[in-house]
Amino acid sequence: MDSLCLHGGDTCDAGNPFDINSTSINSTLLLLCSYPAWVAMLILSASFIIFANSVIKHNQDLRKKINSQQWFLIQMLMHPVIVGGTVYMANITGNEWWGLLGLPFIFNFGAEPMDFTKLPPRVLLIFQLFAYVHHAGPLLACLSCFSIQNNSQFALANSLLYAHAWSLHTLGALDYMKVLRKQKFFWIYMVQALFSTAFWWSSLRKGLEEVTLSAVFPLLVGPIFQYGGRWGLYEDIRYC
């Protein structure tokens, strides 16, 4: 498995330490050792999802208390910098562990600023699914096989694409703080979308030796999760 794309810069001995002649155990150990950053992100993501669904969802007073804290509002305001910066550092250094640093902010520490109990039962599951798909976008962008590693222009373009996407949270936070009305300033977000997307596609073309479907598709995985998840939310976000 020398060609595994998610190496995270770490290696390990996949030999069976217990001298058990089992191909499946060897394969599992090799898989886990070869994908350390991915495994760590999955575990931490699962922890926040479990916390959100087993604690926060059943204690709205706790959610509101966390959401009203100054540090929580600041991290919401800083989402473009945090998320975009995380993607940039992961891409420019080739170190996938940067994704783990941004993950708590991406999941809002498990205390999403919305009341899931207001969602009808028929909507709740699909809504949460799209919410977490949306969260997965920038995390996938930090993984080496879904980005062009060590390419300064693509790293910048990729980070700006996600910074733009998450700047919507900044607008929402400013609206919540009654600093501005997000609908009035939404046009700025759309202008950002035009330029950041154009720059991303231009950087993709320059960063690839050959523009083929097999080369381009992995780079689309992160944006598909990012925007596909968000578009899936729009249908039912009126309930929150």
Short mmCIF file of C-alpha atoms in Angstrom, two decimals:
data_model
loop_
_atom_site.label_atom_id
_atom_site.label_comp_id
_atom_site.label_asym_id
_atom_site.label_seq_id
_atom_site.Cartn_x
_atom_site.Cartn_y
_atom_site.Cartn_z
CA MET A 1 0.00 0.00 0.00
CA ASP A 2 2.79 2.43 -0.81
CA SER A 3 0.44 4.56 -2.88
CA LEU A 4 -2.01 5.43 -0.10
CA CYS A 5 -2.88 9.09 -0.55
CA LEU A 6 -3.69 9.99 3.05
CA HIS A 7 -0.33 9.48 4.68
CA GLY A 8 -0.31 12.44 7.08
CA GLY A 9 3.47 12.33 7.11
CA ASP A 10 3.50 9.37 9.51
CA THR A 11 4.64 5.82 9.04
CA CYS A 12 4.42 2.71 11.17
CA ASP A 13 5.18 -0.97 11.13
CA ALA A 14 2.11 -2.82 9.95
CA GLY A 15 3.50 -6.22 10.96
CA ASN A 16 1.40 -8.18 13.43
CA PRO A 17 2.87 -7.57 16.92
CA PHE A 18 1.00 -10.56 18.33
CA ASP A 19 2.30 -12.96 15.68
CA ILE A 20 -1.24 -13.84 14.63
CA ASN A 21 -1.34 -15.10 11.10
CA SER A 22 -4.31 -13.03 10.02
CA THR A 23 -4.36 -11.09 6.76
CA SER A 24 -7.43 -9.11 7.84
CA ILE A 25 -5.79 -7.94 11.06
CA ASN A 26 -2.62 -6.95 9.20
CA SER A 27 -4.67 -5.03 6.63
CA THR A 28 -6.66 -3.22 9.32
CA LEU A 29 -3.53 -2.21 11.23
CA LEU A 30 -1.88 -0.98 8.04
CA LEU A 31 -4.98 0.99 7.09
CA LEU A 32 -5.22 2.71 10.49
CA CYS A 33 -1.49 3.47 10.58
CA SER A 34 -1.52 4.87 7.05
CA TYR A 35 -4.45 7.23 7.68
CA PRO A 36 -3.64 8.75 11.10
CA ALA A 37 -4.99 12.25 10.44
CA TRP A 38 -8.17 10.88 8.88
CA VAL A 39 -8.75 8.50 11.80
CA ALA A 40 -8.14 11.28 14.34
CA MET A 41 -10.58 13.61 12.55
CA LEU A 42 -13.23 10.89 12.38
CA ILE A 43 -12.91 10.19 16.10
CA LEU A 44 -13.06 13.87 17.10
CA SER A 45 -15.94 14.54 14.68
CA ALA A 46 -17.88 11.60 16.11
CA SER A 47 -17.26 12.94 19.62
CA PHE A 48 -18.76 16.33 18.79
CA ILE A 49 -21.72 14.73 16.97
CA ILE A 50 -22.43 12.46 19.95
CA PHE A 51 -22.14 15.41 22.35
CA ALA A 52 -24.48 17.51 20.20
CA ASN A 53 -27.12 14.78 19.98
CA SER A 54 -26.90 13.25 23.45
CA VAL A 55 -26.36 16.40 25.51
CA ILE A 56 -26.94 19.68 23.67
CA LYS A 57 -30.10 18.65 21.83
CA HIS A 58 -31.75 17.69 25.11
CA ASN A 59 -30.54 20.72 27.04
CA GLN A 60 -31.37 23.85 25.10
CA ASP A 61 -30.57 26.06 28.08
CA LEU A 62 -26.98 24.80 27.95
CA ARG A 63 -26.83 25.42 24.19
CA LYS A 64 -28.12 28.97 24.59
CA LYS A 65 -25.68 29.61 27.42
CA ILE A 66 -22.74 28.44 25.30
CA ASN A 67 -23.97 30.32 22.22
CA SER A 68 -24.23 33.56 24.19
CA GLN A 69 -20.67 33.40 25.53
CA GLN A 70 -18.31 36.03 24.14
CA TRP A 71 -15.70 33.45 23.10
CA PHE A 72 -18.35 31.55 21.11
CA LEU A 73 -19.44 34.67 19.24
CA ILE A 74 -15.81 35.56 18.52
CA GLN A 75 -15.10 32.13 17.06
CA MET A 76 -18.21 32.46 14.88
CA LEU A 77 -16.96 35.83 13.64
CA MET A 78 -13.54 34.32 12.96
CA HIS A 79 -14.77 31.27 11.03
CA PRO A 80 -13.45 32.54 7.66
CA VAL A 81 -9.97 33.10 9.10
CA ILE A 82 -9.91 29.86 11.10
CA VAL A 83 -11.32 27.59 8.40
CA GLY A 84 -9.53 29.26 5.50
CA GLY A 85 -6.27 29.36 7.46
CA THR A 86 -6.55 25.70 8.38
CA VAL A 87 -7.04 24.67 4.74
CA TYR A 88 -4.16 26.90 3.63
CA MET A 89 -1.70 25.51 6.16
CA ALA A 90 -2.67 21.91 5.41
CA ASN A 91 -2.25 22.43 1.67
CA ILE A 92 0.93 24.51 1.70
CA THR A 93 2.77 22.28 4.19
CA GLY A 94 1.31 18.93 3.12
CA ASN A 95 0.51 18.26 6.79
CA GLU A 96 -3.03 16.91 7.13
CA TRP A 97 -3.01 17.34 10.92
CA TRP A 98 -3.88 21.02 10.46
CA GLY A 99 -7.43 19.81 9.81
CA LEU A 100 -7.62 18.53 13.38
CA LEU A 101 -6.78 22.01 14.69
CA GLY A 102 -9.70 23.60 12.83
CA LEU A 103 -12.19 20.80 13.51
CA PRO A 104 -13.55 22.01 16.90
CA PHE A 105 -14.40 25.39 15.36
CA ILE A 106 -15.97 23.76 12.31
CA PHE A 107 -18.28 21.79 14.62
CA ASN A 108 -18.84 24.82 16.89
CA PHE A 109 -17.61 22.69 19.78
CA GLY A 110 -20.75 20.57 19.47
CA ALA A 111 -23.05 23.49 20.35
CA GLU A 112 -24.56 24.40 16.98
CA PRO A 113 -26.27 27.84 17.05
CA MET A 114 -29.64 26.40 16.12
CA ASP A 115 -32.40 24.53 17.93
CA PHE A 116 -32.73 21.11 16.31
CA THR A 117 -35.79 20.36 18.48
CA LYS A 118 -37.80 22.81 16.35
CA LEU A 119 -37.38 20.57 13.33
CA PRO A 120 -40.23 18.18 12.50
CA PRO A 121 -39.19 14.53 13.02
CA ARG A 122 -39.43 13.86 9.29
CA VAL A 123 -36.92 16.64 8.63
CA LEU A 124 -34.49 16.27 11.56
CA LEU A 125 -32.39 13.36 10.28
CA ILE A 126 -31.91 14.70 6.75
CA PHE A 127 -31.22 18.21 8.09
CA GLN A 128 -28.49 16.95 10.41
CA LEU A 129 -27.04 14.83 7.63
CA PHE A 130 -26.65 17.86 5.37
CA ALA A 131 -25.26 19.92 8.27
CA TYR A 132 -22.48 17.42 8.89
CA VAL A 133 -21.81 16.99 5.17
CA HIS A 134 -21.32 20.77 5.07
CA HIS A 135 -18.88 20.51 8.00
CA ALA A 136 -16.92 17.78 6.23
CA GLY A 137 -16.03 20.02 3.27
CA PRO A 138 -13.05 21.92 4.70
CA LEU A 139 -11.83 18.83 6.55
CA LEU A 140 -11.66 16.91 3.29
CA ALA A 141 -9.84 19.85 1.72
CA CYS A 142 -7.08 19.37 4.30
CA LEU A 143 -6.43 15.80 3.15
CA SER A 144 -3.67 15.31 0.61
CA CYS A 145 -5.59 13.26 -1.97
CA PHE A 146 -8.32 15.92 -2.19
CA SER A 147 -5.98 18.85 -2.82
CA ILE A 148 -2.84 19.90 -4.68
CA GLN A 149 -0.16 19.76 -2.03
CA ASN A 150 2.72 22.24 -1.72
CA ASN A 151 1.31 24.48 -4.47
CA SER A 152 1.20 28.03 -3.12
CA GLN A 153 -1.36 29.40 -5.57
CA PHE A 154 -3.81 26.52 -5.18
CA ALA A 155 -3.35 26.57 -1.40
CA LEU A 156 -4.34 30.25 -1.39
CA ALA A 157 -7.25 29.71 -3.79
CA ASN A 158 -8.53 26.71 -1.83
CA SER A 159 -8.33 28.59 1.46
CA LEU A 160 -10.15 31.61 0.01
CA LEU A 161 -12.92 29.38 -1.34
CA TYR A 162 -13.62 27.98 2.14
CA ALA A 163 -13.06 31.32 3.86
CA HIS A 164 -15.74 32.72 1.57
CA ALA A 165 -18.16 29.86 2.30
CA TRP A 166 -17.73 30.25 6.04
CA SER A 167 -17.98 34.04 5.96
CA LEU A 168 -21.73 33.48 5.89
CA HIS A 169 -21.37 32.56 9.57
CA THR A 170 -19.72 35.91 10.18
CA LEU A 171 -22.68 37.67 8.60
CA GLY A 172 -25.03 35.60 10.73
CA ALA A 173 -23.11 36.42 13.91
CA LEU A 174 -23.08 40.16 13.12
CA ASP A 175 -26.80 39.99 12.44
CA TYR A 176 -27.35 38.19 15.77
CA MET A 177 -25.33 40.91 17.54
CA LYS A 178 -27.48 43.49 15.70
CA VAL A 179 -24.42 45.12 14.17
CA LEU A 180 -25.90 44.80 10.68
CA ARG A 181 -28.69 43.08 8.79
CA LYS A 182 -27.27 40.11 6.92
CA GLN A 183 -29.83 40.32 4.11
CA LYS A 184 -28.81 43.90 3.41
CA PHE A 185 -25.15 42.93 3.01
CA PHE A 186 -25.66 39.57 1.32
CA TRP A 187 -24.58 41.05 -2.02
CA ILE A 188 -21.02 41.29 -0.66
CA TYR A 189 -21.08 37.55 -0.05
CA MET A 190 -22.21 36.94 -3.63
CA VAL A 191 -19.44 39.14 -5.06
CA GLN A 192 -16.97 37.16 -2.97
CA ALA A 193 -18.40 33.96 -4.43
CA LEU A 194 -17.78 35.16 -7.98
CA PHE A 195 -14.14 36.09 -7.46
CA SER A 196 -13.15 33.26 -5.11
CA THR A 197 -14.66 30.62 -7.39
CA ALA A 198 -13.03 32.07 -10.51
CA PHE A 199 -9.65 32.19 -8.75
CA TRP A 200 -10.10 28.60 -7.54
CA TRP A 201 -10.78 27.24 -11.03
CA SER A 202 -7.89 29.23 -12.50
CA SER A 203 -5.50 27.91 -9.85
CA LEU A 204 -6.73 24.37 -10.38
CA ARG A 205 -5.94 24.54 -14.10
CA LYS A 206 -2.48 25.96 -13.47
CA GLY A 207 -1.72 23.50 -10.67
CA LEU A 208 -2.46 20.33 -12.62
CA GLU A 209 -0.03 18.93 -15.14
CA GLU A 210 -2.96 17.52 -17.09
CA VAL A 211 -6.61 18.55 -16.75
CA THR A 212 -8.50 15.26 -16.86
CA LEU A 213 -11.58 13.98 -15.05
CA SER A 214 -9.49 11.65 -12.89
CA ALA A 215 -7.25 14.55 -11.87
CA VAL A 216 -9.99 17.13 -11.31
CA PHE A 217 -12.63 15.03 -9.53
CA PRO A 218 -10.67 14.49 -6.28
CA LEU A 219 -10.27 18.27 -6.01
CA LEU A 220 -14.05 18.69 -6.33
CA VAL A 221 -14.83 16.38 -3.40
CA GLY A 222 -14.35 19.06 -0.73
CA PRO A 223 -16.40 21.76 -2.52
CA ILE A 224 -19.14 19.21 -3.32
CA PHE A 225 -19.46 18.35 0.37
CA GLN A 226 -19.18 22.02 1.39
CA TYR A 227 -21.78 23.45 -0.96
CA GLY A 228 -23.89 20.32 -1.44
CA GLY A 229 -24.37 20.11 2.31
CA ARG A 230 -25.27 23.77 2.59
CA TRP A 231 -27.71 23.68 -0.32
CA GLY A 232 -29.38 20.69 1.30
CA LEU A 233 -29.92 22.79 4.43
CA TYR A 234 -31.71 25.61 2.65
CA GLU A 235 -34.87 23.60 2.05
CA ASP A 236 -35.64 23.26 5.75
CA ILE A 237 -33.57 25.94 7.46
CA ARG A 238 -36.74 28.03 7.89
CA TYR A 239 -37.67 25.75 10.80
CA CYS A 240 -34.64 26.81 12.87
#
